[in-house]
Coordinates of C-alpha atoms in Angstrom, one line a residue:
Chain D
X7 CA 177.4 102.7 268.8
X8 CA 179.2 101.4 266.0
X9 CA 181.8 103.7 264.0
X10 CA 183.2 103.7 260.8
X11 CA 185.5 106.7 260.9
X12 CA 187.4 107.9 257.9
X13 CA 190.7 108.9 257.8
X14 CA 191.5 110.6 254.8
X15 CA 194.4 110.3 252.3
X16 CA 197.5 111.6 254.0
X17 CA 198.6 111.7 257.4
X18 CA 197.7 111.6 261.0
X19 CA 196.2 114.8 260.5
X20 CA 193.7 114.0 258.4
X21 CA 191.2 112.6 260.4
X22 CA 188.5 114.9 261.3
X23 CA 188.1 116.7 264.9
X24 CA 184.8 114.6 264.9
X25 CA 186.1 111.1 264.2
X26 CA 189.2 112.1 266.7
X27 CA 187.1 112.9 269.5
X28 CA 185.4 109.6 268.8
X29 CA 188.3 107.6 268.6
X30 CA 189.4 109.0 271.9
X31 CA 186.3 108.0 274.0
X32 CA 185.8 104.4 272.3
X33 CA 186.1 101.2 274.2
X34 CA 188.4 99.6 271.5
X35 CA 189.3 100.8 268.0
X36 CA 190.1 99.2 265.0
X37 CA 192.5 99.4 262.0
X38 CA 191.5 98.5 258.6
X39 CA 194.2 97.3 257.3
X40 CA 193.8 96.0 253.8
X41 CA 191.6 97.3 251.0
X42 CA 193.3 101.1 251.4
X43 CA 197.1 101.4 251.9
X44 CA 198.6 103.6 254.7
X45 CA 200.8 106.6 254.4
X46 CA 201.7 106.3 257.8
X47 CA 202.2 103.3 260.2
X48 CA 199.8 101.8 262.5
X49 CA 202.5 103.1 265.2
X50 CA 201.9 106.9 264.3
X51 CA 198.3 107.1 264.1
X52 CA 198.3 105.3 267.8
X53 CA 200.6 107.7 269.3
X54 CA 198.6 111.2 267.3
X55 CA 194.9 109.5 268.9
X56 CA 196.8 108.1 272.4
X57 CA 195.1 104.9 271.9
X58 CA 196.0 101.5 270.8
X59 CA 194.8 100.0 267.2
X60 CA 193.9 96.7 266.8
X61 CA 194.8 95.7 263.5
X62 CA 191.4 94.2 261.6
X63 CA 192.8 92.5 258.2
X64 CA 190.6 90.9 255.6
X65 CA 190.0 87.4 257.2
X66 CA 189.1 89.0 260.6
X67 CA 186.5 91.6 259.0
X68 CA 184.9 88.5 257.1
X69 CA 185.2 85.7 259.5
X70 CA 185.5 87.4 262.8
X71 CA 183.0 90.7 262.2
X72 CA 181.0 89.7 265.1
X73 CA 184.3 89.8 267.1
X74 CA 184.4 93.5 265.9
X75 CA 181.1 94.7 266.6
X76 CA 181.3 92.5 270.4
X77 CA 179.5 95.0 272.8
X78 CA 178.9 98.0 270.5
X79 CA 175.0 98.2 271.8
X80 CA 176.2 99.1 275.2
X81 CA 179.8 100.9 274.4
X82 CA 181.5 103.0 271.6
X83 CA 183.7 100.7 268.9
X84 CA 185.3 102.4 266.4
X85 CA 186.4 101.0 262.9
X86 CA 189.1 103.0 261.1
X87 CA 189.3 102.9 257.0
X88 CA 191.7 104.7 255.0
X89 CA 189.9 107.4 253.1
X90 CA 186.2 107.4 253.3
X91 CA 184.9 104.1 254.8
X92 CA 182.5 103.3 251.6
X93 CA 185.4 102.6 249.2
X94 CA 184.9 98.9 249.6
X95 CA 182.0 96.4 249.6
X96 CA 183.0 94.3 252.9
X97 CA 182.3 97.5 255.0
X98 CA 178.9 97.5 254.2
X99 CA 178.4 94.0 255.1
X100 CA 179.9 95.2 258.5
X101 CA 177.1 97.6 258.8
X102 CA 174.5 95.2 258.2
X103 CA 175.8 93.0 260.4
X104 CA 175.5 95.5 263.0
X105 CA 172.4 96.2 261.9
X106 CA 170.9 92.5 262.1
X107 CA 172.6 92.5 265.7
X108 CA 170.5 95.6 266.6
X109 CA 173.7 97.4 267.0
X110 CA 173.7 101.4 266.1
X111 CA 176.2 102.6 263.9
X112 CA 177.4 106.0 262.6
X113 CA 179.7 106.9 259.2
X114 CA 182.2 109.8 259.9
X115 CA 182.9 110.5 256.3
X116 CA 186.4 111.8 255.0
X117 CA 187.6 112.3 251.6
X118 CA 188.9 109.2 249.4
X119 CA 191.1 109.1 245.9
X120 CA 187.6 109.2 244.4
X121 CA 186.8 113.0 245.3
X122 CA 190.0 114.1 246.1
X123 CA 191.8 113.4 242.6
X124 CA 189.4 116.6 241.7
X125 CA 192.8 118.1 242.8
X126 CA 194.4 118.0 239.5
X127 CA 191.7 119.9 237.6
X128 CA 189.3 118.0 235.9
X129 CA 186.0 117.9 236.8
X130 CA 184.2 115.2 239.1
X131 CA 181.4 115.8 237.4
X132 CA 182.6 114.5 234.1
X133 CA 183.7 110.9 235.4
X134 CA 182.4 108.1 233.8
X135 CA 182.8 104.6 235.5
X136 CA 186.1 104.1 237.6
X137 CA 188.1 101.3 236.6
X138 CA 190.8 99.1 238.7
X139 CA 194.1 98.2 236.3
X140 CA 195.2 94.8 238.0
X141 CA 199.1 93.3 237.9
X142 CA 198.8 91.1 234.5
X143 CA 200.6 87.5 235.2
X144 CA 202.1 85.2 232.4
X145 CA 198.5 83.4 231.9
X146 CA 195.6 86.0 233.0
X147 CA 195.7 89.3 231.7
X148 CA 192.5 90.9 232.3
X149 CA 191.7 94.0 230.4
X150 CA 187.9 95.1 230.6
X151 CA 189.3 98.1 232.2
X152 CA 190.3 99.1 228.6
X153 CA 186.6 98.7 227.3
X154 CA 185.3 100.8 230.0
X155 CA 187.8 103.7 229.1
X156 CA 186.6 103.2 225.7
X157 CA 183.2 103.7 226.5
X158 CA 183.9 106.7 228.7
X159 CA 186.1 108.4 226.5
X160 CA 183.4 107.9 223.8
X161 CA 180.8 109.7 225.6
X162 CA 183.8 112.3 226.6
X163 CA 184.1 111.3 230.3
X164 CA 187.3 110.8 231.9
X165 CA 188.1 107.9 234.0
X166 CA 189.9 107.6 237.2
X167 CA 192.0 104.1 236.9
X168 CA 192.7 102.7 240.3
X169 CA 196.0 100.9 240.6
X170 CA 196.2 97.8 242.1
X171 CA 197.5 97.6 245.9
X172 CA 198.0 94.9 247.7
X173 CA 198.5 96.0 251.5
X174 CA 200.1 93.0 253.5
X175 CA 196.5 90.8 254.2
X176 CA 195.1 87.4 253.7
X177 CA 198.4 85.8 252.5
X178 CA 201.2 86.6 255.2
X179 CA 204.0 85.7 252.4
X180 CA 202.8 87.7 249.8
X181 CA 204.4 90.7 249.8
X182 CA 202.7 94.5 249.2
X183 CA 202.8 95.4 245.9
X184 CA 201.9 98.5 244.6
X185 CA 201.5 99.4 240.8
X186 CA 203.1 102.3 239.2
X187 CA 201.8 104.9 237.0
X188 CA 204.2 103.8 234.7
X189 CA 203.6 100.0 234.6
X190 CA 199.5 101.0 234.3
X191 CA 200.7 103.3 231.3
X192 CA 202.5 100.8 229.8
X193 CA 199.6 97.9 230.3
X194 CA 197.7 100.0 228.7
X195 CA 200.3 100.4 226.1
X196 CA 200.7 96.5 225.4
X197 CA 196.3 96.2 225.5
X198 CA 196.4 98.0 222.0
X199 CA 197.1 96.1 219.5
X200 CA 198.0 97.8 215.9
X201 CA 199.8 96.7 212.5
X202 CA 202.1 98.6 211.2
X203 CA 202.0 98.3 207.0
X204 CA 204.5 99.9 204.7
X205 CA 205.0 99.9 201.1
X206 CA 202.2 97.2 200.2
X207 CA 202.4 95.5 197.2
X208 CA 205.8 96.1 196.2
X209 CA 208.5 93.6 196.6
X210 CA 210.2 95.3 199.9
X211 CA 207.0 95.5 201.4
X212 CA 206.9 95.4 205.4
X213 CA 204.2 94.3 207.7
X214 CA 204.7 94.4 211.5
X215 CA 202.2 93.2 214.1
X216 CA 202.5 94.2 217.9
X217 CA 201.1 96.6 221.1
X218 CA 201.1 100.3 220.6
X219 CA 204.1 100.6 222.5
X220 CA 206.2 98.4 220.6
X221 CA 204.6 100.3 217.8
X222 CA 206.3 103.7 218.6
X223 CA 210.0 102.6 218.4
X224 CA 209.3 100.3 215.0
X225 CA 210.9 101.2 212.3
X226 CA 209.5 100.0 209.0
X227 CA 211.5 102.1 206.3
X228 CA 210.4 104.1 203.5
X229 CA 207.6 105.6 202.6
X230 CA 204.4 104.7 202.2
X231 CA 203.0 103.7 205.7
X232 CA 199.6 102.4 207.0
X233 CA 198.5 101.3 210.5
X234 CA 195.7 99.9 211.8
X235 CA 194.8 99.5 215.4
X236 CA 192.8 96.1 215.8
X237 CA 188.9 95.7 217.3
X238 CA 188.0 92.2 218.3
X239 CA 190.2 89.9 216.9
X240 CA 189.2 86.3 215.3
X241 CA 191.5 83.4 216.2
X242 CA 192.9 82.7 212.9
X243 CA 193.3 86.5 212.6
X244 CA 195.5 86.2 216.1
X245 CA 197.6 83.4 214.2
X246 CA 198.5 85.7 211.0
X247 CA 199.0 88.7 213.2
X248 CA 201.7 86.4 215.2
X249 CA 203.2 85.6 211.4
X250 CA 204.2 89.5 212.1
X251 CA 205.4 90.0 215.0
X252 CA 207.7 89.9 218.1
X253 CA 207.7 86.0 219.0
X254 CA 207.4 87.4 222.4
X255 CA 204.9 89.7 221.3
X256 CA 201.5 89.1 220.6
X257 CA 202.5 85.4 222.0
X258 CA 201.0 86.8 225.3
X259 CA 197.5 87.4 224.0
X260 CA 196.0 84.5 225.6
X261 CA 193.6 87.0 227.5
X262 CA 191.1 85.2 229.5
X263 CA 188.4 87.7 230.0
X264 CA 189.0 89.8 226.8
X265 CA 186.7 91.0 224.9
X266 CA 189.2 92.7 222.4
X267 CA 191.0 89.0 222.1
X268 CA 189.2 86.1 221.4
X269 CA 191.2 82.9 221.3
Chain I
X1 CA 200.9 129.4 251.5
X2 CA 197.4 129.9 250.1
X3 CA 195.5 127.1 251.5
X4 CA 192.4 125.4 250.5
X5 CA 190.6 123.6 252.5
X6 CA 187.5 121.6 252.7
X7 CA 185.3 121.4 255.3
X8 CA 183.5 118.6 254.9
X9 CA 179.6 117.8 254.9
X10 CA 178.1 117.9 258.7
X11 CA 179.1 120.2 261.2
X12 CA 182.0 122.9 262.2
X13 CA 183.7 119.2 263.5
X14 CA 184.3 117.8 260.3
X15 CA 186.9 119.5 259.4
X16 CA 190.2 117.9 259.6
X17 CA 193.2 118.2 262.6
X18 CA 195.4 119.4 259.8
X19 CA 192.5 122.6 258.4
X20 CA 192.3 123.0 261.8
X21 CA 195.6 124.1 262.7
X22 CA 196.2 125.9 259.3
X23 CA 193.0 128.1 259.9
X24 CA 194.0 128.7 263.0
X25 CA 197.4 130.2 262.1
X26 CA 196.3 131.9 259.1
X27 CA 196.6 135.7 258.4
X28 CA 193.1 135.4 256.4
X29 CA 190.0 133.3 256.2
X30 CA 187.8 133.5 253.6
X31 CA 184.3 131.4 253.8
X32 CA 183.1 130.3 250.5
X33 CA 179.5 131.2 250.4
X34 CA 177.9 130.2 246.9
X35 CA 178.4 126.6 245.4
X36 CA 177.9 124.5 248.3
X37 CA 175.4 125.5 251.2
X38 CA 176.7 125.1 254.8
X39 CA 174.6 123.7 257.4
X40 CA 176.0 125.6 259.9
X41 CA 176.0 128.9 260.0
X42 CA 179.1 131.2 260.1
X43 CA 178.7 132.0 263.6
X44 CA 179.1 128.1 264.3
X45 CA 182.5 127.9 262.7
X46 CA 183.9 131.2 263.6
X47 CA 183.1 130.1 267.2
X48 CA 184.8 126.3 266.9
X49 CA 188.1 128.3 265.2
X50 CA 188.0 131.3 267.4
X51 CA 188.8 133.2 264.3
X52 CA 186.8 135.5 262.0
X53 CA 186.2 134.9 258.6
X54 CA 185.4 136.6 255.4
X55 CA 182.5 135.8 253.5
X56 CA 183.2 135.4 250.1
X57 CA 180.6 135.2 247.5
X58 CA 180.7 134.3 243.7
X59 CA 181.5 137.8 242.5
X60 CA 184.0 138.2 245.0
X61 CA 185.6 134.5 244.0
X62 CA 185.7 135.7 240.5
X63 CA 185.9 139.4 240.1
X64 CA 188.5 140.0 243.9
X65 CA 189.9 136.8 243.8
X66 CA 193.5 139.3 243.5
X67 CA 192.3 140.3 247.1
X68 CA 191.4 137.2 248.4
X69 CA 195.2 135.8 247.0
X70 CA 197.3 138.7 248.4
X71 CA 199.9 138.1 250.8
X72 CA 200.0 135.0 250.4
X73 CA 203.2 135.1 249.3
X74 CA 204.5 136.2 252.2
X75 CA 202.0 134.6 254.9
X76 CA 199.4 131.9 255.1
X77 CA 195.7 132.7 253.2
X78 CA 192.8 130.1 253.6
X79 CA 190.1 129.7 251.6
X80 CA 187.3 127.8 253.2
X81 CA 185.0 124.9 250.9
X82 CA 181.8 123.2 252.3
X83 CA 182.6 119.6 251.0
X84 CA 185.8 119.3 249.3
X85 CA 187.5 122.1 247.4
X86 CA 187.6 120.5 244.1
X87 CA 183.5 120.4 243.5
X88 CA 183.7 123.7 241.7
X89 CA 185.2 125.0 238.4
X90 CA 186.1 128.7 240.2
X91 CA 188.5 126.6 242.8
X92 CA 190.6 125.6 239.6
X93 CA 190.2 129.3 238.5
X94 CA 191.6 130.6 242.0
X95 CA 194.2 128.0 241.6
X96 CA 195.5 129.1 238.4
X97 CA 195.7 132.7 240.0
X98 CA 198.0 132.0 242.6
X99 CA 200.2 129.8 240.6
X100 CA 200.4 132.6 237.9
X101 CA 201.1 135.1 240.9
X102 CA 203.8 132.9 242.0
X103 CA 202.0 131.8 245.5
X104 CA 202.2 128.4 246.2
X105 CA 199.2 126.5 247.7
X106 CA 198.0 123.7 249.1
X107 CA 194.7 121.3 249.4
X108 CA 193.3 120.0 252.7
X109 CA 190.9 117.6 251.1
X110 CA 187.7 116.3 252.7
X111 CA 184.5 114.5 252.6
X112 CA 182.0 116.0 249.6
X113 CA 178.4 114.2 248.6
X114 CA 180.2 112.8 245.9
X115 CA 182.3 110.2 247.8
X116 CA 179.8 109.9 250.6
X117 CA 176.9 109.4 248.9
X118 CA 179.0 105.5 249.2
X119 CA 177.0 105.5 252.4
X120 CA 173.6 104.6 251.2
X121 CA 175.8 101.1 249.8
X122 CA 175.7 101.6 246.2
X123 CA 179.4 101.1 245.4
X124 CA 181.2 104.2 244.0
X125 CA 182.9 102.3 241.2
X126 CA 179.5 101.7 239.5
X127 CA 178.4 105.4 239.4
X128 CA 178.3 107.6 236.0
X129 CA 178.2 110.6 235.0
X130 CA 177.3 112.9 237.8
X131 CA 173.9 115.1 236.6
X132 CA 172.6 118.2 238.1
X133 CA 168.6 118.7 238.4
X134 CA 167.7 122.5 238.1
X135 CA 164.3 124.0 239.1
X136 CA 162.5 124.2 235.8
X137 CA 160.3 127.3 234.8
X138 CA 157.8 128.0 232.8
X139 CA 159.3 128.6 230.1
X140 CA 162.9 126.7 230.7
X141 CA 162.9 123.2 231.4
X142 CA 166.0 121.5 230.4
X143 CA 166.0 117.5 230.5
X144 CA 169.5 116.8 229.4
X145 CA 170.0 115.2 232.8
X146 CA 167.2 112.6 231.5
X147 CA 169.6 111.5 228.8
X148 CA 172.2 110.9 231.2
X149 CA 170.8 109.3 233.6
X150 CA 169.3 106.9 230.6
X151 CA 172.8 106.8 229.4
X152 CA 174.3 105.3 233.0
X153 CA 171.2 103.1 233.0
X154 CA 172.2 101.1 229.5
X155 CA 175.4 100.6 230.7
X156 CA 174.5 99.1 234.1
X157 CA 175.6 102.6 236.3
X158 CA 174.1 104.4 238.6
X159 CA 173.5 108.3 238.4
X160 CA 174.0 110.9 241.3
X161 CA 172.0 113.5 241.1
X162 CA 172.9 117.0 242.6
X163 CA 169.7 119.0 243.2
X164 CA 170.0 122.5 242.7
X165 CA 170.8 124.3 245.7
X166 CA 171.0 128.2 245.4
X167 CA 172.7 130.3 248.4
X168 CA 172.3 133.4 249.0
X169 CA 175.0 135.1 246.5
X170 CA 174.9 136.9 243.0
X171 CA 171.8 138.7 243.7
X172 CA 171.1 139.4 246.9
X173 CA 167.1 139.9 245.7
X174 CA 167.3 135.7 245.2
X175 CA 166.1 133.8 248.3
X176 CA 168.4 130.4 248.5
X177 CA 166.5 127.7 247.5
X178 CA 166.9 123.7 247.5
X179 CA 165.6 121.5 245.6
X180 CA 164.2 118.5 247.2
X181 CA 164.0 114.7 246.5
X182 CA 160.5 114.9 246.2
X183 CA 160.7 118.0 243.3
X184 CA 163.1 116.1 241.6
X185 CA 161.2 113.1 241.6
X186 CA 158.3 115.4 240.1
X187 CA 160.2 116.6 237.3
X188 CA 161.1 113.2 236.5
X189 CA 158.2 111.9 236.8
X190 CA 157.0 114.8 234.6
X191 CA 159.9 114.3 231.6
X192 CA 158.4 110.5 231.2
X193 CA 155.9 111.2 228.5
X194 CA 153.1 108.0 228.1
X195 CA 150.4 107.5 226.3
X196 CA 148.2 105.3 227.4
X197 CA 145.2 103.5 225.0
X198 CA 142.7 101.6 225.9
X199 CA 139.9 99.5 223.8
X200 CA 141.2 100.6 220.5
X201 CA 139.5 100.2 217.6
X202 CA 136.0 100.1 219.5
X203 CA 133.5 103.0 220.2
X204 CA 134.7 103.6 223.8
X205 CA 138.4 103.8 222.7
X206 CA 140.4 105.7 225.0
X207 CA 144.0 107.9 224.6
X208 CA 145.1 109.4 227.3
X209 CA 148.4 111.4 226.8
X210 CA 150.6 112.8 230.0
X211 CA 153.6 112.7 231.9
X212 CA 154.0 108.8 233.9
X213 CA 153.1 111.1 236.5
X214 CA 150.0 111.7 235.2
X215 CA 149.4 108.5 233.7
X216 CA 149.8 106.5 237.3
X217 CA 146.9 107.8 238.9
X218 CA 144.7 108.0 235.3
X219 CA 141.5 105.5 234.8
X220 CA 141.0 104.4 231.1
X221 CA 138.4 101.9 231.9
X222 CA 137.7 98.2 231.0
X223 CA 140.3 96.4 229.0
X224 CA 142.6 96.4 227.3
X225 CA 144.9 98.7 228.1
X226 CA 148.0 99.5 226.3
X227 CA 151.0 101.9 227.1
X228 CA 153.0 103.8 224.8
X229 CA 156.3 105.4 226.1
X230 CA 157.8 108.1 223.8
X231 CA 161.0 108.8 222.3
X232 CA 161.9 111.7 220.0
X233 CA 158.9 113.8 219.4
X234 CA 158.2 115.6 216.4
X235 CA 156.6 119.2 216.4
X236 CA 153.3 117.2 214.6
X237 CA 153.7 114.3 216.8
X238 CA 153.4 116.5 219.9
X239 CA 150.6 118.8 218.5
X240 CA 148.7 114.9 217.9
X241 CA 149.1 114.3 221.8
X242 CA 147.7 117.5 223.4
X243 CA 144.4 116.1 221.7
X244 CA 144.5 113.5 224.2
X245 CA 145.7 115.0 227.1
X246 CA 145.4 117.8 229.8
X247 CA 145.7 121.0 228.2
X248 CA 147.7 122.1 231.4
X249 CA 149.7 119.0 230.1
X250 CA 151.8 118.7 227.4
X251 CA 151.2 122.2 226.6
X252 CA 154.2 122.8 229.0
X253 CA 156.6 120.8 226.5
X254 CA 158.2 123.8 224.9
X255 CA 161.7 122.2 226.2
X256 CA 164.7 124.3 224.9
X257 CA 167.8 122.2 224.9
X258 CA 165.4 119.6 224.6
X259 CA 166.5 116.4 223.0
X260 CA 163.4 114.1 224.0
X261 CA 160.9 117.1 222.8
X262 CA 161.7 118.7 219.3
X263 CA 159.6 121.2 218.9

């Protein structure tokens, strides 16, 4: 038999008495160790179950799965995920390969961000599509995400936004990184893009072109303001918006799969 | 410490090493006996603890949920949840008590149908809004989940649908019942109103008006066919149809929160 245990969002203790029991009585078990991120080290889980873990990381789940499953029609293996084990598409291709291989396999569910973050109040039932909120580089600074919280919000849903995570994986040299509340918040921030306009039409008059963040500490005198906050944006209407603004600003809008930006 | 803890979806081992211990060194134990249906039976867990525990049902939850919180200020108080403990809007409510009362608590998260339903290999990032199917009556037969479900549709997203699943609770007179697959297929099935034509325009025209349930196993004849699928009905529009169909038919459209029927 095949088993893809989950093991919760915290600590050892999180695993269930079921997958435990499992764990304990399997001929080898392994250790996802890349889409989820770990609370607790691969050391602490091995001495809670009394078993060694061998660590499974992205290249050996896709290139090596039949490594994995190796003798799971006539003994136990167990597969350890972080969380529930259907957060993530390459599991499933495990358990088809299994499948093809006339291998038995068994789901020992647990709870994942994606039920538990009911814990702060708001209703699972009211979630629209979940989004991921990726690190933004100098050249690609993908932002469906904001499109999909549009839509939500429009039909009054909340969204959970999963921050990117990188555990240690396929590249040995790049390091974990692990996005903030605050640098999703302030992503989000620098995705809306408004225009401050004050006094129009009269000689002092003050236009000012940038995200929503730079927006809130702007300054642009006397009275009497207007803003707008931008939909898709034209080219040429990019180029007079950058006549406006910070010349580090909306510089950075060469979005690559925008849909707000077109350049 | 007023715990809450979820006990996941299968059996009395599902729940976690960590509920485990907390349960087991807990003053109280309450069951949660209304929003989610166990499939074991009290006797089950109280066994696998070794402890006793007290049933609570939804007037308890919301008209003693005082008694259920005291002491646990002083010692530890557990509140048992089939699934996870955030499925239900009266977890928040007991929540807000304790906090108010000045008890701490805690959440011992686990599996619920709303993370593992990841097992069938949709992915859980592409779900909507969640919709719940009640048991329609004669006289009641809301369809807003229709809309929904449409809704996730247009945008690409698949829909979870909870099927209503009564435990015993409220009134004790009211056998639990669950909804199955098949049922809520039915009343899908049923909400589809077609109208199928055949011929038209010569002497052996035929209408035929009736749920897609209805119209899959009708016989209009010799060509050619054609098939109408309908939208917003109005009161004159609907009175038009029952011509063609069953009067056990559409005569049951009286929808009350209807948006698809207006009549």
């Amino acid at each position: 038999m095949f088993y893809l245990i989950g093991l919760g969002l915290g600590d050892v203790k999180d695993i269930t008495v079921k997958g435990l029991e499992v764990i304990r009585r399997c001929t080898r078990v392994y250790l996802e160790a890349y889409t989820s991120v770990l609370t607790v080290g691969k050391e602490a889980l091995e001495e809670f179950y009394g078993r060694e873990l061998l660590l499974a990381d992205r290249d050996m789940v896709e290139q090596a799965a039949d490594e994995i499953l190796k003798g799971a029609d006539v003994s136990d293996v167990a597969f350890l995920v972080v969380g529930d084990p259907f957060g993530a598409t390459t599991h499933s291709d495990l358990v088809l390969r299994a499948v093809n291989a006339g291998i038995q396999y068994r789901v020992i569910h647990n709870a994942s961000i994606l039920n538990a973050v009911g814990c702060c109040g708001l209703q699972l039932y009211n979630f629209g599509e979940t989004v991921s909120i990726v690190f933004w580089t100098d050249s690609w600074k993908p932002e469906s995400f904001y499109d999909k919280i549009k839509r939500n919000r429009e039909m009054g849903m909340h969204t959970l936004c999963l921050l990117c995570a990188t555990a240690q994986g396929r590249k040995i040299y790049e390091p974990p990184r692990f996005m903030t509340v605050a640098q999703a918040a302030e992503q989000l921030l620098e995705i809306t893009v408004c225009v401050g306009l004050a006094r129009v039409g009269n000689d002092n008059q003050a236009i000012r072109a940038g995200s929503l963040r730079e927006m809130a500490s702007s300054d642009l005198g006397g009275p009497l303001h207007s803003m707008l906050i931008t939909g898709h944006l034209h080219p040429l209407e990019v180029d007079m918006l950058k006549l406006f603004s910070d010349p580090e600003g909306l510089n950075s809008l060469k979005m690559t799969d925008s849909s707000t930006y077109t350049s």
